[in-house]
Every structure is written in C-alpha cells, then in structure tokens.
C-alpha cells in the first residue's frame, strides 16, 4: 500500500486488492521513520483507480470484442496490466498525528504535517488506538460494553459517565437503533443509574424476561407504567403549574379561559376540595357560556385519557416509583396504541413533574425518547436540551427521520450513534452532531450494514469507531409484526 496524494485533510492510498484488504472504518498508520513522525488515518471510502489509460484499455478491449487479435507480450506483462487495471484506492481522513521517540508512539492533534511518498503504510490494530485514546474497561469506573469494532473485533467499552449529556441514535428503519438503546439502558442500570423510557412501541418491558420466558435479572428493575392504568395522577399531585402548562400548550386552551379556570382551581384548593370532578362541576356552575364550552371540551378530552384520578389510592407518585429503582432501573412508560391526546398529556405531565422533582434536588435520570418529534413541542425540546440538562436529565433520542430532530439538539449533542442512512438531507442534518468532517458521516453511513454503527463523541474521545452492536441476553420485543411470514 502506498500513499498517493493528499487533498485537504484526506490522503489517497493505492493498493492491490489481491494482496491487501482495506475496509471502510479501518485505521491506518503512515510513518516517516526518518522524521519520527506519522499520520493516523481512517478509511472512509474505497474505489477503483480511475486512470485515463485504464479506461482507454477497457474501451479498446470491449470494442474489439468481435475481432480476434493476438497480443505478443511476456506473461509478467499480462499480470502487470491485470494488476494495474484492478488497483484500488482508499480515501482516508487524517485523524491524528503520531510522534515517535525512543520507539514510543504518541498521538497528538494533526498539525498539518504530511509525510512523503516513501512513508511506510500499515494497518493498525484497534486495541492499540483504543488504548492510546484511553477508551476501554481498564480506564473506566462505570463501563458499558457495547460491541466489537467492525474489522479487528476488539471490545468497545464506553463509560456511562460519558452518556451524561445528549446522545442521538439515527438510522433507517430496522437497522438496530432501539436494540442499541436497550444495550445502553441495561448498561446504565448495571451501573446503578435510573432511566425513564417513552416507549412508543411497547418494546422495553420485555427486558424483564430472558429469551426462554423466565424472569431476567432486570425483572424488578424495570417498571412498566401504563397511562390510565397504573399511571394516574391526582390534580393535587401534579399541581397547577404543570396542569395549566399542559392544558394550555398540549390542549391549546386560550389564555383568557385558562385564567378563569385557574381562579376556580385556586378556590377549590383553598377549601381542600381540589378534584378533577369538582373542577369540571365548578366550571360548569360558575362560568360564562362563551368560554365554558372551550374549557369543558378540553377537560373531557383530558378525562378520556384516564390519566387523572380523584382517588389517591389509584394515584401514582413518580418519586415513589423512582424510589423503587434506587439501585438502578428504569420506568418504562408504555405509549403504544395510545391516542395523540394521551401521549401529549403523558409526556408533558411527566416531563414537567420530573423537572420539578429535579429542581427539588432529585437524582439525575436518563431519558430515552423514541421518535420524540411525535410528542415534543418546540418549547419542550428547548427545555429538555437546556434547562433539564442543567438539572440532570440526560437524553437519548432515537429516530429514523433525523430531519425532525431540532438543530438546537443536534448542535448540543455529545454523542452520535449512526446506523445505515442514505438520504443526503438526513446526513447533512445530523452531521454537525458528530463534530467531525461531514464527508466521514456521508460516506460511512451509506456503507453500514444493519446492526453496525459509527459512533463518535464523548464516549469515543471524539474519534469515530465503527462497531457491530452486541446481542442481548434478554428478551427483546420490537420487530414489526408481519402477517405474511417467511416460511
Ligand atoms: N446487534 C443486534 N444483535 C441482535 N439482534 C439485533 C441487533 N440489532 C438489532 N437486532 C434485531 O433486529 C431487529 C430490528 O432492530 P431494532 O428494532 O433495534 O431496529 P430499529 O432501528 O429500532 O427499527 P425501527 O426504526 O423500526 O424502530 C430487532 O428484532 C432486533 O432485536
Ligand atoms: Mg426502534
């Protein structure tokens, strides 16, 4: 393998595929031994060498198909032309510079230096680079094993510490996003952290079981909350701030009507009579017909979701649920087949309440949000990203429509897990999250098979790695149910 040229922050390596194999994502060293310096580059694309001479040759042979001709050349020449025609090049990004002194190699940021063409080019083992970047089990107090590097099959272990920010998992349908999210969640639980999952496909509760149906080691660490069944709130508990935030924003109640309703709320609260039923009744008894309709319609829609109850025995307190998973666990809120109203109401009530809990000094929580654009409004994104993050909610967003993720979130993302994705617009939208060159994202995302992802960010010390995500030893529901089955 040889370095052919450098363009910007890329080098082009030429190699003979009959002798050497190169893969996208592979790390390569280019060492100038005399100078004691080198480059660490990573392959982002491979291609055939496109030289005018080769093209002419191919066209000549194709057009002479029906003619017979004899070529008199020594056999080595034949082999040589064959090799030339099949030479490949690998486009590789310069990631780091290497300084070698007394046989010890040290990784530093690239200074713009390039070796000459005589430099030695050699593939490197991923464990070498993981060690240099101080990534791996031996470096971490809170390790989470996620899978193996794609080409060298080395363990990729991240630190739960580095998930304390915003992480984004994107990729086409069925590429393995939720599976990775589950691996992250279980890893966090193993390290004693608490999670909260907005589960729109009802696929996280299954983690309570092993593949053979018996209870898994997470059986009492994963608590499923069903809105309207074991997730119900009293008005007293959610409080007026949360209630009015929700009725005004999720339900669209105009300010003037909300003002009237708030007066009734306060009156009832003062007399110790605050219940959903009393609120509705009192509104009916006292309010003007012009605004009454708007209020009653919204209250009835809220009642239909069964999220509110006047019976304290039936009511949920999130603090108590979190208490049950103090030593690590997750609250999974099942939103499958719920109406849009229910989903909006649940998400907003839970997020507002969570914010209140954290403001009072509650313990940080990792929020897992699948397809969050279905239920997060503009203000929720802003809140979640800035205020709630500050308070200690860390967020993991998963989606197959990355353009729906707000730019604000992308720009503040700490980690990106990228599965197969081909749309140019999706790729350019998410690439700022990676804080590396956009070409890497664009080229690599197209070349990823299912269950393989590119990960970059705090978790990888900002060096992109391509990994095959590990399988899980517990049950994973999730694949879409199909009527026609493969025999
Ligand atoms: N690393 C893996 N090892 C074993 N099975 C996997 C792995 N990754 C994904 N799967 C399986 O492949 C299927 C699709 O994965 P998953 O549900 O995670 O995809 P997804 O990207 O979340 O899809 P969607 O966009 O539909 O939500 C699931 O049945 C899952 O269990
Ligand atoms: Mg999924």
XYZ file of C-alpha atoms and ligand atoms in Angstrom:
519
model
C 0.000 0.000 0.000
C 1.236 3.459 -0.840
C 0.277 6.986 -0.178
C -0.610 8.538 -3.493
C -1.660 12.064 -2.677
C -3.090 14.383 -0.068
C -6.094 16.625 -0.625
C -7.066 18.853 2.284
C -7.422 16.584 5.314
C -7.554 13.421 3.241
C -4.989 11.085 1.817
C -5.454 8.700 -1.073
C -3.875 5.289 -0.613
C -3.317 2.993 -3.560
C -3.238 -0.758 -3.032
C -3.543 -4.048 -4.804
C -6.689 -5.801 -3.532
C -5.234 -9.191 -4.432
C -2.587 -8.707 -1.803
C -4.170 -6.391 0.737
C -7.638 -5.828 2.151
C -8.896 -2.460 3.261
C -12.287 -1.712 4.809
C -14.240 1.432 5.496
C -13.618 2.495 9.074
C -10.233 0.829 9.242
C -7.400 2.747 10.902
C -4.036 3.033 9.171
C -0.647 4.429 10.173
C 1.591 6.280 7.721
C 5.004 6.509 9.288
C 8.005 8.532 8.188
C 10.679 6.705 10.140
C 13.461 9.164 9.387
C 11.490 12.082 10.729
C 9.997 10.129 13.623
C 6.554 11.363 12.713
C 3.476 9.845 11.222
C -0.208 10.145 10.499
C -3.150 8.200 11.797
C -5.751 7.996 9.050
C -9.127 6.309 8.764
C -10.608 4.878 5.572
C -13.936 6.420 4.578
C -14.349 5.172 1.018
C -12.822 2.655 -1.335
C -12.881 2.734 -5.082
C -11.233 1.524 -8.244
C -8.363 3.574 -9.557
C -9.625 5.680 -12.414
C -6.760 6.422 -14.754
C -7.310 7.564 -18.324
C -5.026 4.812 -19.608
C -7.088 2.111 -17.888
C -10.308 3.499 -19.322
C -8.870 3.534 -22.836
C -7.705 -0.016 -22.420
C -11.123 -1.220 -21.260
C -12.903 0.556 -24.111
C -10.432 -0.851 -26.613
C -10.976 -4.421 -25.418
C -14.781 -4.004 -25.312
C -14.961 -2.560 -28.803
C -12.745 -5.293 -30.215
C -14.954 -7.986 -28.763
C -15.887 -9.410 -32.136
C -12.391 -9.236 -33.531
C -9.731 -11.702 -32.727
C -6.263 -10.412 -32.160
C -3.089 -11.756 -30.767
C -1.023 -9.948 -28.197
C 2.664 -10.758 -28.059
C 3.922 -9.812 -24.611
C 5.821 -11.592 -21.872
C 3.472 -13.264 -19.296
C 4.613 -10.910 -16.487
C 3.343 -8.013 -18.567
C -0.105 -9.610 -18.681
C -0.144 -9.942 -14.937
C 1.098 -6.404 -14.573
C -1.662 -4.914 -16.741
C -4.240 -7.008 -14.875
C -2.950 -5.697 -11.555
C -2.908 -2.108 -12.745
C -6.453 -2.373 -14.016
C -7.664 -3.737 -10.693
C -5.760 -1.450 -8.377
C -7.956 0.162 -5.802
C -7.672 3.325 -3.856
C -8.808 4.077 -0.378
C -9.851 7.555 0.613
C -8.789 8.142 4.192
C -9.278 11.020 6.606
C -6.347 12.290 8.585
C -7.412 11.971 12.212
C -4.280 12.451 14.284
C -0.536 12.876 14.091
C 1.953 10.457 15.582
C 5.213 11.388 17.255
C 7.721 8.619 17.654
C 10.586 8.916 20.056
C 12.592 6.050 21.538
C 10.183 3.612 19.883
C 7.266 5.097 21.787
C 4.412 6.411 19.688
C 2.287 9.206 20.973
C -0.951 10.517 19.455
C -1.244 14.279 19.075
C -3.595 16.537 17.138
C -2.731 16.880 13.481
C -0.520 19.892 12.827
C -0.940 19.889 9.041
C 2.292 17.938 8.500
C 2.364 15.280 5.746
C 4.848 12.505 5.131
C 6.428 11.995 1.714
C 5.525 9.145 -0.611
C 8.197 6.856 0.722
C 6.456 6.651 4.105
C 5.539 3.231 5.435
C 1.823 2.467 5.343
C 0.476 -0.167 7.699
C -2.916 -1.116 9.144
C -3.207 -0.841 12.911
C -4.965 -2.916 15.477
C -7.970 -1.179 17.056
C -6.842 -2.122 20.559
C -3.704 -0.045 20.049
C -5.702 3.041 19.211
C -8.327 2.395 21.922
C -5.506 2.217 24.436
C -3.910 5.387 23.150
C -7.234 7.215 23.411
C -7.781 5.715 26.863
C -11.035 4.042 25.888
C -11.865 0.713 27.471
C -12.795 -1.232 30.531
C -9.480 -0.763 32.300
C -9.855 3.019 32.179
C -13.419 3.292 33.437
C -15.250 3.159 36.710
C -18.652 2.762 35.023
C -18.053 0.560 31.978
C -20.691 -0.418 29.426
C -19.760 -2.999 26.810
C -21.485 -2.184 23.516
C -19.965 -4.467 20.914
C -16.872 -5.097 18.841
C -15.010 -2.877 16.447
C -16.079 -3.885 12.968
C -12.778 -5.013 11.471
C -10.493 -6.013 14.311
C -13.264 -7.349 16.551
C -11.931 -5.599 19.627
C -14.247 -4.957 22.588
C -15.679 -1.497 22.571
C -16.462 -0.438 26.120
C -17.734 3.043 26.837
C -18.096 4.835 30.138
C -21.590 5.584 31.490
C -20.058 8.831 32.654
C -19.857 9.997 29.043
C -23.563 9.466 28.436
C -24.372 12.323 30.785
C -25.405 14.679 28.035
C -27.326 14.326 24.814
C -26.936 11.265 22.644
C -28.572 10.767 19.282
C -29.190 7.397 17.617
C -30.203 7.633 13.966
C -30.574 5.224 11.086
C -33.110 3.714 8.718
C -35.967 1.529 9.918
C -34.910 -1.792 11.363
C -31.184 -1.057 11.412
C -30.829 -1.656 15.174
C -31.359 1.707 16.881
C -33.708 0.504 19.608
C -31.523 -2.517 20.176
C -28.544 -0.258 20.873
C -30.729 1.940 23.087
C -31.618 -1.154 25.120
C -27.957 -2.053 25.437
C -27.261 1.458 26.710
C -30.203 1.353 29.109
C -29.225 -2.019 30.594
C -25.620 -0.816 30.846
C -26.754 2.245 32.765
C -28.922 0.099 35.032
C -25.969 -2.229 35.682
C -24.086 0.839 36.857
C -26.885 1.823 39.224
C -28.418 4.632 37.156
C -32.093 5.416 36.696
C -33.803 5.646 33.319
C -37.146 6.841 32.037
C -38.319 5.475 28.692
C -41.056 6.881 26.486
C -41.804 3.588 24.828
C -43.958 4.136 21.775
C -43.776 0.534 20.554
C -44.016 -1.317 23.875
C -40.657 -2.988 23.369
C -38.750 -2.207 26.565
C -40.892 -4.069 29.103
C -39.785 -7.362 27.553
C -36.304 -6.770 29.016
C -37.760 -8.118 32.258
C -37.622 -11.582 30.734
C -34.977 -13.906 29.434
C -35.275 -15.276 25.938
C -36.733 -18.506 27.381
C -39.520 -16.559 29.102
C -38.189 -16.809 32.660
C -37.634 -13.653 34.692
C -34.394 -11.861 33.859
C -32.050 -10.157 36.293
C -33.835 -6.919 35.418
C -37.290 -8.197 36.358
C -37.646 -5.932 39.389
C -35.570 -3.147 37.928
C -37.879 -2.369 35.050
C -41.252 -0.957 35.983
C -43.862 -0.528 33.297
C -46.283 2.314 33.748
C -49.483 2.188 31.721
C -51.209 5.558 31.348
C -54.743 5.284 32.668
C -53.980 2.016 34.484
C -51.034 2.300 36.859
C -50.002 5.751 35.726
C -52.638 8.150 37.024
C -52.270 11.445 38.796
C -54.344 13.491 41.203
C -54.599 17.198 40.489
C -53.150 17.835 43.910
C -50.049 15.906 42.950
C -49.386 17.398 39.561
C -50.073 20.927 40.793
C -51.374 23.968 38.963
C -48.151 24.890 37.154
C -47.928 21.552 35.410
C -51.692 21.305 34.851
C -52.007 24.711 33.242
C -48.868 24.285 31.227
C -50.354 21.128 29.785
C -53.923 22.349 29.233
C -52.681 25.490 27.526
C -49.957 24.028 25.379
C -50.874 20.418 24.691
C -54.615 21.100 24.689
C -54.481 24.633 23.277
C -56.707 26.327 25.861
C -56.656 30.113 25.293
C -55.103 32.316 27.935
C -58.354 34.050 28.940
C -60.159 30.755 29.575
C -57.164 29.391 31.453
C -57.266 32.449 33.700
C -60.888 31.755 34.647
C -60.204 28.078 35.248
C -57.198 28.914 37.365
C -59.402 31.020 39.664
C -61.693 28.066 40.175
C -58.707 25.784 40.812
C -57.330 28.134 43.463
C -60.674 28.443 45.179
C -61.088 24.661 45.334
C -57.546 24.165 46.529
C -58.037 26.691 49.328
C -61.081 24.781 50.522
C -59.354 21.437 50.270
C -61.768 20.312 47.553
C -59.494 20.097 44.543
C -60.527 17.138 42.429
C -60.968 16.704 38.710
C -64.691 16.209 39.182
C -65.098 19.306 41.304
C -63.054 21.352 38.863
C -65.341 20.394 35.989
C -68.502 20.838 38.062
C -67.470 24.197 39.432
C -66.554 25.417 35.944
C -69.995 24.380 34.760
C -71.700 26.143 37.663
C -69.917 29.443 37.519
C -68.559 30.164 34.076
C -69.926 32.168 31.263
C -71.324 30.063 28.410
C -68.950 31.669 25.901
C -65.831 30.212 27.460
C -67.409 27.244 29.185
C -67.563 25.160 26.005
C -63.847 25.532 25.317
C -62.941 24.525 28.863
C -65.328 21.590 29.171
C -64.234 20.173 25.810
C -60.627 20.145 26.967
C -61.428 18.734 30.393
C -63.447 15.969 28.766
C -60.597 15.148 26.418
C -58.306 15.006 29.432
C -60.776 12.794 31.300
C -60.887 10.379 28.372
C -57.189 9.718 28.671
C -57.880 8.445 32.222
C -54.600 9.999 33.275
C -56.258 11.820 36.144
C -57.953 10.316 39.121
C -59.597 11.707 42.210
C -58.837 8.599 44.203
C -55.455 8.870 45.974
C -55.369 5.054 46.227
C -55.194 4.781 42.465
C -52.743 7.607 42.016
C -49.090 7.379 41.061
C -46.304 9.431 42.524
C -43.231 9.451 40.352
C -40.984 9.996 43.383
C -42.210 6.684 44.842
C -41.684 4.858 41.551
C -38.135 6.204 41.302
C -37.572 5.146 44.898
C -38.254 1.526 43.866
C -35.380 1.642 41.375
C -32.889 3.494 43.529
C -30.215 0.900 42.980
C -30.596 1.117 39.224
C -33.586 0.590 36.987
C -35.992 2.171 34.585
C -39.544 3.412 34.455
C -40.965 2.424 31.106
C -43.982 4.437 30.064
C -45.936 2.418 27.572
C -47.383 4.706 24.916
C -48.246 2.034 22.385
C -51.644 2.498 20.703
C -52.434 5.489 22.874
C -54.294 8.458 21.419
C -52.361 11.557 20.441
C -54.002 13.402 23.364
C -52.883 10.757 25.822
C -49.317 10.719 24.523
C -49.015 14.519 24.600
C -50.564 14.711 28.023
C -48.469 11.933 29.497
C -45.174 13.162 28.102
C -45.740 16.737 29.108
C -47.048 15.944 32.545
C -44.193 13.553 33.240
C -41.519 15.922 31.924
C -42.882 18.912 33.840
C -43.174 16.841 37.000
C -39.696 15.457 36.534
C -38.333 18.950 36.177
C -39.999 19.864 39.466
C -38.521 16.803 41.170
C -35.051 17.677 39.920
C -35.375 21.293 40.974
C -36.001 19.978 44.473
C -32.734 18.058 44.282
C -33.923 14.727 42.888
C -31.439 12.282 41.405
C -30.462 12.598 37.738
C -32.367 10.492 35.225
C -31.544 9.247 31.736
C -34.491 9.846 29.413
C -34.902 7.585 26.394
C -37.129 9.148 23.774
C -38.081 7.226 20.644
C -39.352 9.314 17.733
C -39.587 12.297 20.033
C -40.881 14.606 17.306
C -44.264 12.909 17.667
C -44.733 14.313 21.130
C -42.209 17.040 21.934
C -43.155 20.615 21.138
C -40.657 23.324 20.242
C -40.552 24.575 23.838
C -40.115 21.051 25.227
C -37.071 20.488 23.062
C -35.579 23.760 24.206
C -36.420 22.971 27.827
C -35.160 19.421 27.654
C -31.946 20.439 25.994
C -31.019 23.415 28.094
C -32.833 23.660 31.410
C -33.452 20.000 32.110
C -29.979 19.040 31.039
C -28.649 21.508 33.527
C -30.801 19.950 36.228
C -29.558 16.468 35.454
C -31.711 14.786 32.868
C -29.600 13.188 30.234
C -31.225 12.397 26.967
C -31.016 9.674 24.380
C -33.007 10.369 21.217
C -33.735 7.721 18.619
C -35.257 8.304 15.226
C -35.406 7.152 11.628
C -36.352 10.640 10.461
C -33.370 12.651 11.658
C -34.530 15.862 9.971
C -37.191 16.032 12.687
C -34.547 16.479 15.368
C -34.211 20.171 16.110
C -30.981 21.850 15.115
C -30.621 23.003 18.698
C -30.401 19.382 19.798
C -28.020 18.406 17.010
C -25.643 21.227 17.826
C -25.580 20.362 21.512
C -25.295 16.617 21.051
C -22.440 14.950 22.904
C -22.658 11.589 21.168
C -23.826 10.344 17.810
C -24.602 6.717 17.014
C -25.167 6.485 13.284
C -26.659 3.426 11.581
C -27.279 2.921 7.857
C -28.664 6.072 6.296
C -28.605 7.149 2.670
C -30.599 10.359 2.242
C -28.249 13.241 1.648
C -30.559 15.653 3.501
C -30.681 13.388 6.578
C -26.925 13.063 6.600
C -26.162 16.738 6.258
C -28.697 17.443 9.001
C -27.162 15.092 11.561
C -23.514 15.507 10.704
C -22.919 18.568 12.951
C -23.725 16.303 15.910
C -20.555 14.362 15.242
C -18.233 17.355 15.325
C -16.035 15.686 12.747
C -15.831 16.243 8.993
C -19.181 15.743 7.190
C -17.616 13.529 4.469
C -16.972 10.795 7.019
C -20.617 10.775 8.041
C -21.866 10.852 4.455
C -19.530 8.180 3.095
C -19.588 5.814 6.046
C -23.355 5.905 6.720
C -24.026 4.588 3.228
C -21.632 1.696 3.684
C -23.006 0.392 7.003
C -24.903 -2.905 7.104
C -27.651 -3.424 9.726
C -26.557 -3.681 13.361
C -23.312 -1.882 12.595
C -22.932 1.757 13.581
C -20.486 4.577 13.572
C -20.135 6.096 16.998
C -18.385 9.291 17.871
C -18.409 11.829 20.674
C -17.581 11.940 24.367
C -17.898 8.157 24.514
C -15.087 7.688 21.992
C -12.891 10.623 22.907
C -14.141 12.168 19.640
C -12.520 9.519 17.475
C -15.040 7.767 15.196
C -15.324 3.997 15.624
C -17.394 1.546 13.670
C -18.834 -1.226 15.777
C -21.028 -4.277 15.497
C -23.519 -3.904 18.306
C -23.583 -6.845 20.712
C -26.634 -9.039 21.023
C -28.602 -9.009 24.265
C -29.140 -11.991 26.507
C -32.625 -10.876 27.495
C -35.847 -10.771 25.561
C -36.265 -8.019 23.004
C -39.678 -7.410 21.568
C -39.684 -4.948 18.776
C -39.698 -6.354 15.296
C -42.829 -5.210 13.491
C -45.494 -7.927 13.448
C -45.946 -9.322 9.991
C -48.996 -11.085 8.545
C -47.034 -12.873 5.838
C -44.187 -14.789 7.352
C -41.120 -16.129 5.649
C -41.625 -19.933 5.545
N -26.922 -6.149 17.473
C -28.003 -6.918 17.339
N -27.959 -8.206 17.689
C -29.057 -8.989 17.566
N -30.237 -8.555 17.101
C -30.347 -7.282 16.727
C -29.228 -6.388 16.840
N -29.628 -5.184 16.398
C -30.915 -5.302 16.040
N -31.355 -6.552 16.232
C -32.711 -7.054 15.927
O -33.096 -6.531 14.658
C -34.438 -6.076 14.676
C -34.502 -4.586 14.356
O -33.792 -3.877 15.334
P -34.376 -2.581 16.060
O -35.787 -2.798 16.470
O -33.418 -2.182 17.101
O -34.337 -1.567 14.827
P -34.737 -0.020 14.796
O -33.653 0.678 14.056
O -35.057 0.448 16.150
O -36.035 -0.048 13.887
P -37.268 0.989 13.864
O -36.811 2.152 13.043
O -38.348 0.209 13.193
O -37.575 1.359 15.271
C -34.973 -6.388 16.070
O -35.666 -7.601 16.023
C -33.717 -6.518 16.913
O -33.924 -7.385 18.007
Mg -36.800 1.143 17.013
